[in-house]
XYZ file of C-alpha atoms in Angstrom:
759
model
C 96.023 121.848 92.886
C 93.264 121.061 90.447
C 94.407 119.282 87.289
C 94.388 122.251 84.987
C 97.162 124.328 83.398
C 96.959 128.073 82.818
C 99.076 130.286 80.607
C 100.800 133.547 81.470
C 99.477 136.501 79.498
C 101.572 139.662 79.128
C 98.913 142.356 79.430
C 95.987 140.809 81.264
C 95.243 138.948 84.464
C 97.368 135.806 84.744
C 97.655 132.601 86.733
C 99.645 129.433 86.129
C 98.462 126.328 87.971
C 101.115 123.636 87.812
C 99.252 120.439 88.560
C 99.246 119.283 84.969
C 96.496 117.105 83.602
C 97.603 113.570 82.876
C 97.400 114.297 79.159
C 99.660 117.315 79.453
C 102.095 115.554 81.739
C 102.533 112.615 79.425
C 102.678 114.654 76.246
C 105.186 117.121 77.661
C 107.187 114.369 79.305
C 107.383 112.706 75.917
C 108.573 115.981 74.431
C 111.293 116.126 77.059
C 112.240 112.542 76.315
C 112.662 113.389 72.630
C 115.843 115.242 73.536
C 117.471 111.892 74.292
C 116.057 109.906 71.371
C 119.036 110.393 69.136
C 121.271 108.682 71.674
C 118.509 106.269 72.749
C 119.016 107.282 76.380
C 116.267 107.468 78.967
C 116.338 107.888 82.734
C 116.146 104.617 84.646
C 115.978 104.106 88.405
C 118.181 101.220 89.516
C 117.606 99.602 92.915
C 120.426 97.437 94.248
C 120.904 95.139 97.230
C 122.526 96.846 100.175
C 125.631 94.647 100.249
C 128.982 95.941 101.359
C 131.595 96.543 98.656
C 134.252 95.332 101.078
C 133.233 92.432 103.297
C 133.241 93.248 106.967
C 133.786 96.970 106.453
C 131.132 99.634 106.988
C 131.391 101.556 103.703
C 131.974 105.258 103.406
C 129.925 107.330 100.966
C 132.685 107.214 98.370
C 132.700 103.402 98.570
C 128.993 103.312 97.754
C 129.559 105.798 94.927
C 132.197 103.529 93.451
C 129.958 100.501 93.939
C 127.063 102.179 92.103
C 129.373 103.328 89.293
C 130.450 99.723 88.779
C 127.003 98.830 87.454
C 127.182 101.313 84.578
C 127.778 99.879 81.112
C 130.897 100.457 79.033
C 131.036 104.051 77.871
C 130.133 103.700 74.168
C 131.445 107.232 73.909
C 129.303 108.428 76.825
C 131.073 109.561 79.989
C 129.850 107.970 83.219
C 129.427 111.486 84.636
C 126.925 112.143 81.844
C 125.044 108.943 82.624
C 124.773 109.168 86.410
C 122.107 111.622 87.585
C 121.536 110.833 91.249
C 123.057 108.549 93.885
C 120.750 107.367 96.678
C 122.219 106.587 100.093
C 119.479 107.218 102.666
C 116.009 106.378 101.379
C 116.972 103.514 99.040
C 120.085 101.783 97.787
C 120.572 102.658 94.154
C 120.892 105.386 91.596
C 119.307 107.085 88.605
C 121.171 106.969 85.296
C 120.792 107.513 81.566
C 120.579 104.138 79.820
C 119.348 102.634 76.599
C 116.607 100.038 76.817
C 119.115 97.339 75.866
C 121.585 98.467 78.545
C 118.819 98.468 81.148
C 117.890 94.907 80.224
C 121.495 93.760 80.567
C 121.930 95.601 83.867
C 118.858 93.933 85.369
C 120.635 90.564 85.070
C 123.651 91.707 87.093
C 124.229 90.300 90.558
C 123.045 92.711 93.253
C 120.473 94.488 91.096
C 116.924 94.373 92.485
C 115.181 96.156 89.624
C 115.759 98.527 86.726
C 112.779 100.538 85.509
C 112.209 103.690 83.500
C 111.180 106.573 85.713
C 107.700 108.030 85.657
C 107.038 111.771 85.539
C 104.444 112.642 88.185
C 102.051 115.609 88.168
C 101.805 118.301 90.809
C 98.640 117.739 92.265
C 96.786 132.291 103.271
C 94.693 135.145 104.603
C 91.717 133.218 105.968
C 92.536 129.566 106.564
C 94.537 130.106 109.816
C 91.525 131.835 111.394
C 89.181 129.207 109.984
C 91.325 126.516 111.631
C 91.332 128.336 114.961
C 94.978 129.403 114.706
C 94.835 132.810 116.378
C 97.942 134.669 117.572
C 98.716 134.238 121.288
C 95.896 131.754 121.639
C 95.227 128.011 121.427
C 97.391 125.837 119.227
C 99.714 128.625 118.095
C 100.377 129.704 121.690
C 101.002 126.162 122.981
C 103.137 125.026 120.050
C 105.560 127.969 119.967
C 104.467 128.491 116.327
C 106.648 125.614 115.105
C 109.852 127.217 116.372
C 112.904 125.066 115.659
C 111.024 122.712 113.307
C 112.250 122.301 109.712
C 109.724 121.700 106.913
C 111.133 120.298 103.694
C 108.963 121.135 100.680
C 109.352 119.141 97.441
C 107.938 121.294 94.669
C 108.720 123.672 91.780
C 111.179 125.846 93.697
C 110.797 129.062 95.641
C 110.880 132.864 95.298
C 113.423 133.724 98.016
C 112.905 137.493 98.169
C 109.145 137.281 98.711
C 108.158 138.883 102.051
C 106.464 135.630 103.057
C 109.993 134.287 103.521
C 111.303 137.193 105.580
C 113.303 136.020 108.585
C 112.405 138.975 110.801
C 112.314 137.628 114.359
C 113.361 134.140 113.254
C 116.086 132.312 115.204
C 118.930 130.549 113.353
C 118.234 126.982 112.199
C 118.873 124.235 114.754
C 122.375 122.789 114.977
C 121.261 119.535 113.350
C 120.625 121.302 110.022
C 123.130 120.155 107.371
C 121.415 121.392 104.222
C 122.609 123.661 101.432
C 121.548 126.878 99.747
C 122.095 126.878 95.979
C 120.488 130.221 95.153
C 122.901 131.963 92.809
C 122.673 135.722 93.193
C 120.447 135.426 96.252
C 120.856 134.095 99.742
C 118.930 131.992 102.180
C 118.118 133.329 105.640
C 116.794 132.109 108.971
C 113.347 131.433 107.443
C 114.392 129.916 104.122
C 117.366 127.905 105.378
C 117.895 125.697 102.327
C 117.163 125.638 98.609
C 118.367 122.935 96.237
C 117.419 121.647 92.805
C 117.367 118.073 91.540
C 115.984 118.641 88.038
C 117.705 119.327 84.726
C 117.054 121.401 81.636
C 115.866 118.991 78.946
C 117.812 120.796 76.229
C 121.136 121.509 77.918
C 121.109 118.786 80.612
C 122.260 121.472 83.049
C 120.816 121.438 86.546
C 118.111 124.070 86.988
C 118.194 126.577 89.815
C 115.901 126.347 92.864
C 114.129 129.550 91.797
C 110.412 129.071 91.228
C 109.475 129.608 87.583
C 105.887 128.440 88.036
C 104.424 129.588 91.372
C 103.317 126.287 92.862
C 106.301 125.844 95.189
C 106.204 129.420 96.446
C 102.491 129.035 97.199
C 102.770 125.717 99.065
C 105.863 126.734 101.058
C 104.252 129.959 102.271
C 101.050 128.076 103.180
C 102.997 125.683 105.379
C 105.285 128.147 107.147
C 105.187 131.611 105.596
C 105.934 134.691 107.686
C 103.184 137.254 108.297
C 102.515 139.706 105.468
C 99.915 142.373 106.199
C 97.444 143.568 103.603
C 97.788 140.556 101.312
C 95.112 140.412 98.609
C 94.401 139.659 94.964
C 92.414 142.321 93.093
C 91.630 143.781 96.535
C 89.833 140.552 97.431
C 90.489 138.194 100.379
C 92.391 141.008 102.061
C 94.095 140.230 105.355
C 97.329 138.971 106.887
C 98.853 136.122 104.913
C 100.648 133.736 107.266
C 101.586 130.064 107.212
C 100.353 127.390 109.581
C 103.695 127.266 111.425
C 105.066 130.810 111.034
C 108.173 130.211 113.169
C 109.173 126.984 111.398
C 112.098 126.942 108.978
C 111.639 126.095 105.272
C 113.909 124.012 103.071
C 112.926 123.929 99.401
C 113.835 120.941 97.236
C 113.016 121.642 93.611
C 111.876 118.393 91.965
C 109.523 119.689 89.273
C 109.763 121.415 85.893
C 107.007 122.510 83.511
C 107.121 118.912 82.231
C 106.245 117.402 85.610
C 108.140 115.880 88.526
C 110.612 113.082 87.659
C 110.744 110.170 90.095
C 114.531 110.247 90.096
C 114.493 113.842 91.354
C 111.867 113.103 94.017
C 113.933 110.231 95.405
C 117.103 112.331 95.317
C 115.406 115.162 97.206
C 113.998 112.853 99.865
C 117.412 111.205 100.149
C 118.996 114.610 100.792
C 116.244 115.759 103.146
C 116.887 112.797 105.436
C 120.577 113.669 105.548
C 119.890 117.402 105.937
C 117.839 116.973 109.106
C 114.291 118.009 108.184
C 111.412 117.216 110.563
C 108.454 117.347 108.156
C 108.260 116.600 104.434
C 105.493 118.145 102.324
C 104.758 116.764 98.842
C 101.904 118.268 96.825
C 102.381 115.798 93.991
C 101.803 112.139 93.204
C 101.025 109.544 90.600
C 98.485 106.779 90.060
C 97.891 103.935 92.484
C 100.691 101.341 92.262
C 102.210 98.837 94.734
C 104.192 100.583 97.438
C 107.501 98.929 96.511
C 107.167 100.442 92.998
C 106.056 103.862 94.259
C 109.033 106.189 94.676
C 107.166 108.500 97.043
C 106.061 105.584 99.238
C 109.570 104.103 99.307
C 111.216 107.436 100.088
C 108.596 108.280 102.692
C 109.157 104.977 104.480
C 112.848 105.782 104.924
C 111.899 109.268 106.104
C 109.566 107.825 108.738
C 112.334 105.447 109.833
C 114.342 108.596 110.543
C 111.537 110.217 112.522
C 110.348 112.515 109.716
C 106.630 113.199 109.285
C 105.450 112.965 105.653
C 102.356 114.766 104.363
C 101.132 114.249 100.770
C 98.204 115.451 98.675
C 95.485 112.888 97.957
C 95.193 113.914 94.306
C 92.759 115.883 92.167
C 90.975 113.065 90.373
C 87.731 113.172 92.371
C 84.915 112.736 92.829
C 85.280 109.214 91.414
C 86.065 106.453 93.877
C 89.462 104.687 93.774
C 91.131 107.861 92.534
C 93.748 108.358 95.271
C 97.460 109.014 95.135
C 99.822 108.396 98.059
C 97.966 105.553 99.794
C 100.788 104.192 101.998
C 99.853 104.103 105.713
C 103.080 105.840 106.801
C 102.016 108.908 104.760
C 99.355 111.405 105.861
C 97.069 111.565 102.805
C 95.218 114.883 102.603
C 92.004 115.702 100.766
C 90.654 119.190 100.042
C 87.797 121.116 101.638
C 86.294 124.598 101.525
C 86.736 127.471 103.982
C 84.237 130.061 105.201
C 85.034 132.641 102.524
C 83.598 133.181 99.077
C 84.475 135.849 96.530
C 80.990 136.240 95.245
C 79.443 137.126 91.926
C 75.847 137.136 90.765
C 74.461 136.233 87.352
C 71.198 138.076 86.674
C 69.071 136.957 83.734
C 66.647 138.972 81.676
C 63.738 136.976 83.136
C 64.564 138.104 86.668
C 66.306 134.937 87.867
C 69.644 135.295 89.647
C 72.389 132.812 90.545
C 75.431 133.143 92.774
C 78.917 132.273 91.557
C 82.560 133.127 92.221
C 85.462 135.050 90.673
C 88.531 136.825 92.074
C 88.516 139.414 89.278
C 85.785 141.854 90.318
C 85.718 144.897 88.019
C 83.320 147.794 88.365
C 80.345 147.230 86.071
C 77.100 148.995 85.354
C 74.115 147.525 87.158
C 71.820 148.910 84.466
C 73.190 147.209 81.354
C 71.998 143.775 80.199
C 74.131 142.034 77.582
C 73.102 139.386 75.057
C 73.743 135.829 76.276
C 74.978 132.998 74.085
C 75.604 129.339 74.831
C 78.911 128.302 73.257
C 77.394 124.899 72.456
C 73.799 125.639 71.501
C 74.298 127.397 68.165
C 76.904 125.123 66.646
C 76.441 121.834 68.435
C 80.211 121.605 68.594
C 81.632 119.624 71.486
C 84.823 121.677 71.275
C 83.093 125.045 71.316
C 80.990 124.018 74.328
C 84.177 123.989 76.404
C 85.497 127.252 74.894
C 88.834 125.738 74.006
C 91.498 127.714 72.141
C 90.262 128.752 68.700
C 86.863 127.068 69.066
C 84.744 130.249 69.106
C 85.983 131.676 65.806
C 82.877 130.571 63.945
C 80.457 131.781 66.619
C 79.243 135.374 66.935
C 80.049 136.245 70.537
C 81.154 139.854 70.082
C 79.646 142.046 72.785
C 77.990 139.030 74.454
C 78.302 137.038 77.663
C 79.214 133.459 76.758
C 78.143 130.318 78.625
C 81.077 127.862 78.711
C 81.258 124.390 80.194
C 83.960 123.396 82.653
C 86.277 120.526 81.746
C 87.768 118.830 78.676
C 91.273 119.402 80.024
C 91.049 123.147 79.326
C 91.890 125.485 82.190
C 89.147 127.701 83.506
C 91.089 130.883 82.798
C 92.006 129.727 79.287
C 88.290 129.520 78.530
C 87.932 133.176 79.465
C 90.923 134.033 77.286
C 89.174 132.412 74.310
C 85.942 134.310 75.034
C 87.828 137.605 75.305
C 89.838 136.983 72.145
C 86.605 136.235 70.278
C 85.116 139.569 71.372
C 82.981 138.415 74.291
C 82.385 140.804 77.193
C 81.906 138.195 79.896
C 81.807 134.473 80.680
C 79.526 132.268 82.723
C 81.447 129.099 83.558
C 79.144 126.227 84.432
C 80.159 123.038 86.214
C 79.861 119.596 84.734
C 77.618 117.160 86.592
C 80.467 115.546 88.530
C 81.653 118.902 89.862
C 78.151 119.646 91.150
C 78.049 122.591 93.544
C 81.845 122.987 93.889
C 82.781 126.387 92.459
C 86.148 128.158 92.481
C 87.293 131.771 92.569
C 89.877 132.464 89.840
C 91.573 135.665 88.619
C 89.761 135.660 85.286
C 90.734 137.871 82.357
C 87.271 139.360 81.934
C 84.053 139.652 83.965
C 83.142 136.051 84.819
C 81.130 133.925 87.192
C 81.706 130.249 88.012
C 78.324 128.692 88.830
C 77.125 125.252 89.901
C 75.923 122.523 87.563
C 72.292 122.944 88.697
C 72.374 126.696 88.102
C 74.156 126.200 84.797
C 71.303 123.992 83.583
C 68.791 126.718 84.462
C 70.839 129.392 82.695
C 71.189 127.169 79.621
C 67.447 126.493 79.592
C 66.759 130.237 79.655
C 69.185 130.917 76.803
C 67.675 128.139 74.693
C 64.089 129.202 75.310
C 64.282 133.009 75.224
C 63.939 134.865 71.929
C 66.596 137.410 72.916
C 68.307 136.103 76.087
C 70.081 138.772 78.112
C 71.895 138.992 81.404
C 74.607 140.632 83.460
C 77.332 139.680 85.936
C 77.633 141.729 89.106
C 80.224 141.520 91.880
C 79.735 141.466 95.636
C 83.352 141.077 96.779
C 84.657 138.956 99.629
C 82.036 137.346 101.854
C 83.177 135.911 105.200
C 81.436 133.692 107.720
C 79.872 131.189 105.309
C 78.079 128.642 107.499
C 77.659 125.460 105.439
C 81.393 124.756 105.593
C 83.600 122.870 105.419
C 82.534 120.746 102.483
C 84.551 118.325 100.375
C 85.289 119.824 96.975
C 84.614 117.865 93.796
C 88.195 117.420 92.616
C 89.445 115.926 95.905
C 90.367 112.273 95.259
C 88.398 109.519 96.981
C 89.112 106.113 98.457
C 88.971 103.230 98.934
C 92.637 102.394 99.218
C 93.357 100.240 96.163
C 96.759 98.990 97.329
C 95.727 98.276 100.912
C 91.938 97.992 101.365
C 92.361 97.400 105.109
C 93.684 100.954 105.614
C 91.196 103.800 105.196
C 92.327 106.639 102.928
C 92.336 109.626 102.636
C 93.306 110.236 106.250
C 92.045 113.786 106.660
C 90.690 116.799 104.800
C 91.910 120.370 105.124
C 91.547 123.762 103.402
C 92.234 123.444 99.676
C 89.760 125.743 97.910
C 90.442 129.415 97.113
C 93.615 129.581 99.194
C 95.525 132.868 99.082
C 99.302 132.547 99.454
C 102.580 133.855 98.030
C 103.147 133.862 94.255
C 106.286 134.805 92.257
C 104.668 137.464 90.059
C 101.673 139.743 90.239
C 98.531 138.388 88.620
C 97.449 142.036 88.425
C 100.595 143.206 86.575
C 101.803 145.216 89.553
C 105.527 145.886 89.245
C 106.057 148.042 92.329
C 105.879 145.321 94.973
C 107.342 141.940 95.850
C 104.305 141.106 98.023
C 102.532 139.271 95.219
C 99.830 136.721 95.981
C 97.469 134.404 94.172
C 94.348 132.425 95.014
C 94.672 128.773 94.018
C 92.697 125.583 94.650
C 93.694 121.921 94.876
C 94.831 119.169 97.222
C 98.213 120.782 96.550
C 96.954 123.532 98.852
C 95.445 121.287 101.545
C 98.653 119.254 101.911
C 100.880 122.145 103.155
C 98.171 123.172 105.620
C 98.577 119.763 107.257
C 102.359 119.868 106.903
C 102.389 123.108 108.869
C 99.997 121.740 111.484
C 102.243 118.670 111.846
C 105.135 121.072 112.469
C 103.113 122.735 115.242
C 102.545 119.347 116.882
C 106.200 118.409 116.434
C 107.191 121.643 118.136
C 104.792 121.015 121.017
C 105.669 117.312 121.337
C 109.215 116.756 120.036
C 109.245 113.190 121.395
C 106.194 112.084 119.388
C 106.720 109.712 116.461
C 105.332 110.508 112.994
C 102.572 107.946 113.620
C 101.641 109.577 116.930
C 101.367 112.983 115.237
C 99.213 111.477 112.499
C 96.989 109.795 115.092
C 96.521 113.069 116.970
C 95.473 114.814 113.754
C 93.051 112.062 112.753
C 91.367 111.218 116.064
C 90.721 114.889 116.887
C 89.073 115.705 113.536
C 85.470 116.850 113.295
C 82.727 115.593 110.987
C 80.036 118.298 111.096
C 79.861 121.732 109.519
C 79.251 125.033 111.289
C 75.511 124.454 111.174
C 75.931 121.191 113.063
C 75.063 119.115 110.006
C 77.264 116.458 108.400
C 80.080 117.691 106.181
C 78.685 117.768 102.628
C 80.305 116.898 99.325
C 79.988 118.508 95.895
C 76.432 117.123 95.556
C 75.283 118.901 98.751
C 74.688 115.535 100.416
C 76.607 114.122 103.405
C 80.131 113.149 102.370
C 81.199 109.597 103.145
C 84.428 108.470 104.813
C 85.932 107.678 101.410
C 85.904 111.444 100.825
C 86.605 112.771 104.337
C 88.709 110.055 105.958
C 88.714 110.823 109.693
C 87.141 114.239 109.024
C 88.308 117.847 108.952
C 91.517 118.791 110.748
C 91.055 120.570 114.094
C 94.440 121.846 115.347
C 93.152 123.073 118.710
C 92.249 119.509 119.699
C 95.095 117.740 117.897
C 97.646 119.267 120.227
C 96.006 117.482 123.193
C 94.445 114.274 121.817
C 94.426 112.246 125.054
C 95.353 108.946 123.366
C 97.392 108.095 120.278
C 97.658 105.007 118.096
C 101.414 104.684 117.697
C 103.288 102.683 115.053
C 107.026 102.057 114.988
C 108.758 101.515 111.620
C 109.329 97.795 112.326
C 105.570 97.371 112.834
C 105.108 97.893 109.107
C 107.139 94.781 108.199
C 104.459 92.200 109.164
C 101.958 94.492 107.443
C 104.001 94.513 104.209
C 104.356 90.744 104.405
C 100.573 90.551 104.770
C 100.199 92.477 101.494
C 101.951 89.584 99.757
C 105.103 91.478 98.807
C 108.241 89.417 98.228
C 111.126 89.359 100.704
C 113.237 91.200 98.171
C 110.674 93.958 97.630
C 110.324 94.520 101.365
C 114.077 94.302 102.005
C 114.973 97.198 99.746
C 112.038 99.244 101.113
C 113.138 98.839 104.749
C 116.877 98.812 103.919
C 117.673 95.495 105.548
C 117.116 91.800 104.932
C 113.596 90.575 105.637
C 112.187 87.048 105.482
C 108.420 87.008 105.793
C 108.471 83.339 106.737
C 110.285 84.393 109.915
C 108.046 87.430 110.543
C 104.493 87.424 111.841
C 102.541 88.380 108.722
C 99.325 90.260 109.559
C 96.337 91.449 107.502
C 96.379 95.159 106.705
C 93.323 95.802 108.906
C 95.425 94.649 111.881
C 97.888 97.536 111.536
C 97.649 99.795 114.622
C 96.005 102.528 112.549
C 93.743 105.315 113.944
C 90.886 104.151 111.710
C 89.259 100.859 110.751
C 88.663 99.505 107.264
C 87.128 96.041 107.305
C 86.563 94.044 104.136
C 84.078 91.250 104.763
C 84.886 87.826 103.411
C 83.741 85.928 106.484
C 80.869 87.060 108.709
C 82.979 87.851 111.785
C 86.395 89.491 112.154
C 88.343 90.722 115.185
C 91.229 93.184 115.233
C 93.589 94.482 117.901
C 94.557 98.058 118.633
C 96.924 99.579 121.189
C 96.584 103.134 122.457
C 99.140 105.214 124.327
C 98.117 107.675 127.019
C 99.456 111.170 126.252
C 96.913 112.927 128.470
C 96.552 113.085 132.254
C 98.311 110.280 134.133
C 95.193 108.976 135.884
C 92.412 108.820 133.356
C 89.640 106.499 132.265
C 88.151 106.140 128.787
C 84.828 104.559 127.857
C 84.085 103.185 124.399
C 81.157 104.649 122.472
C 80.355 102.705 119.315
C 78.344 103.942 116.336
C 77.984 100.746 114.334
C 77.892 100.816 110.533
C 74.589 99.709 109.004
C 74.365 95.923 108.760
C 77.227 95.347 111.205
C 77.469 94.679 114.924
C 80.595 96.128 116.543
C 81.806 94.897 119.931
C 84.721 96.423 121.876
C 86.555 94.622 124.664
C 87.299 95.915 127.195
C 84.728 98.692 127.115
C 86.764 100.802 129.545
C 90.465 101.669 129.546
C 91.982 102.863 132.820
C 95.411 104.540 132.742
C 97.623 105.265 135.756
C 100.616 106.958 134.129
C 101.621 108.959 131.064
C 102.785 106.946 128.028
C 101.116 103.807 129.380
C 99.951 101.495 126.598
C 96.726 99.480 126.739
C 95.368 96.982 124.241
C 91.772 96.448 123.188
C 89.918 94.271 120.679
C 87.205 95.186 118.193
C 85.012 92.526 116.577
C 82.858 93.126 113.502
C 79.963 90.796 112.677
C 77.555 91.047 109.770
C 74.381 89.186 108.975
C 74.923 86.757 106.142
C 73.456 88.090 102.919
C 73.109 91.663 104.183
C 72.646 94.050 101.259
C 72.941 97.804 100.897
C 72.563 100.286 98.037
C 76.295 100.875 98.240
C 78.804 98.120 98.871
C 79.968 99.814 102.066
C 78.692 101.389 105.266
C 80.358 103.542 107.882
C 80.424 104.262 111.593
C 82.875 105.174 114.338
C 84.466 104.206 117.627
C 85.011 107.012 120.137
C 86.978 106.712 123.384
C 85.611 109.335 125.816
C 87.385 110.358 129.017
C 86.342 112.228 132.144
C 88.704 114.998 131.020
C 86.615 115.600 127.896
C 88.956 113.921 125.464
C 87.152 112.429 122.465
C 89.373 110.035 120.545
C 87.428 109.195 117.395
C 88.273 106.487 114.853
C 86.160 106.223 111.682
C 84.987 102.776 110.600
C 84.562 101.693 106.981
C 82.983 98.311 106.304
C 83.022 96.934 102.764
C 80.750 94.019 101.870
């Protein structure tokens, strides 16, 4: 979700978005770390070589436990049980423990230790979206996929609210026999929908393990988006009313709590992924992530690789640091990296000025107001010139006379949108106009504000500000039009959605896909309207945290329809079936209302109805990533602990990252001509022929050989070559251009791969 944090308020509208800003995450993580300062202990993640404790004997779990314990330092009055936090057996070889900096340094010199590093704390990054995606009951993808029946989605998040009706197991079958997970809900029970709930995080004061109950809301929201049961009449403030249902409503949910209000510790994330592999999940959904770092140092990437080795599909949010380029999280090619887009619903408001101008905005809170009354308008920045007051931060409006006025506040400065309204209300204001900064452009969001409010675009905000500054007695009003469906210029990429290129692997295009992530209604632990007579409580939230579980649920649908498909095949089906135009037939726009580029959209917007029958897939087996990792220049040791076996790159065929059998192309020009190989697998009709259609990027000639692929049986694999040639000295306004390669069959399959060329 967007990088803002909101505060619960006891008597007014509330919302708590958990994707903390980097400032909050680090400051609160430091506060948590203070609890250990007296003893000098911090949490370190220790990776060790996977060598057998007893030569020639396949070790049992207890042998590994003993082996890991042997690395711990002498007690110094601290029990080993107090030091050891997590033991990793499936995704990596190693453990997480409390150590002093000096102990960590000594441990790193021990034989068998690969690395010892302090853990990072990572930030957390529906009634309409199923219809928007074409998921209609008894029709299309839902009908053909059996609604995800028998598929298990593991969600790593803030926990879950087990008694919410979105997790009712009415009509749900028992979990499949392979399920080996646990339910640690004290005083409550799991059921056939919520089949597992575990926690891997600790109270910073007592060091006691926290329960899997959701104290924040984020985990409940994402889990219900992925696989929530149908709840009729869901709404927030009577807006967005409809049936709330997840993407895969017959899939099972397993919640792994890895986050606290201080963020999501790496040690907990690894422990949860380690358990999920052992428990038997089919899909992992992670709406969290950190900055771009090498894959061998990225706990999510390392854990996800082991998951993929075990046939588990991994979906992660791209991050909320857009619209700047190079702002992605979760860039590894074995992860589906999901950006955020809009849906065809707005919860509309209108700002009317005293000079007759009017501007459309958004807000979930839609009170009844008089259409006759105009209120004085004031710009929070114009009278004082204060940078702080411009953003309506806590306590910044005390010196400004806003009583009885509508206040213009600027978005940003690390202050949540709702907190700005709280400040206006506390200062006596009667309403708030929230205007975007320039980077956010036309991307507006509907929030449950605490007073009449309207979130408007940057361009409209400038016009409103100009009126306030120029008018002798500026006046205006905010009116409310409710929920508007059928918006046509959608989807668009929202401003906060992180952008490529892929910093760690430029030859792999990221993000992979975009999906609904703006104004998503889903389950929430408490009522934002202070209703106490119902458990069917919902909230509307925005962020790539919301787009990720949409794709996790869609992956579950594909897994249910094609249980023999690999994670890479499922990813390929999602990517090559995506669309790149909006409902008006124009290119998908970004927050500037100009065509979005592939660094924002990846392959395009997810289209479940076509993903279930993609025709061809670009498959990748786990071993195929080893030459790729060698090509990234990683050491044998780094790769060995990632893939959980000894690797020597000198004995492997190292390949450039662009050569990976990925469903997209990202070519970085150093020389004027480059050729890459791809292999496609026929998952459509046995006898079928595909013809290549090439849309070359500007300044580049693309040649495909052969130009036709003829298949005679299902699962047949055929290879083709793509060469890219550029004119020497070609220049463009941007340092990249884009195009696509589409394989078209007589059965109307369109298998599209985006092309990014960087000069």
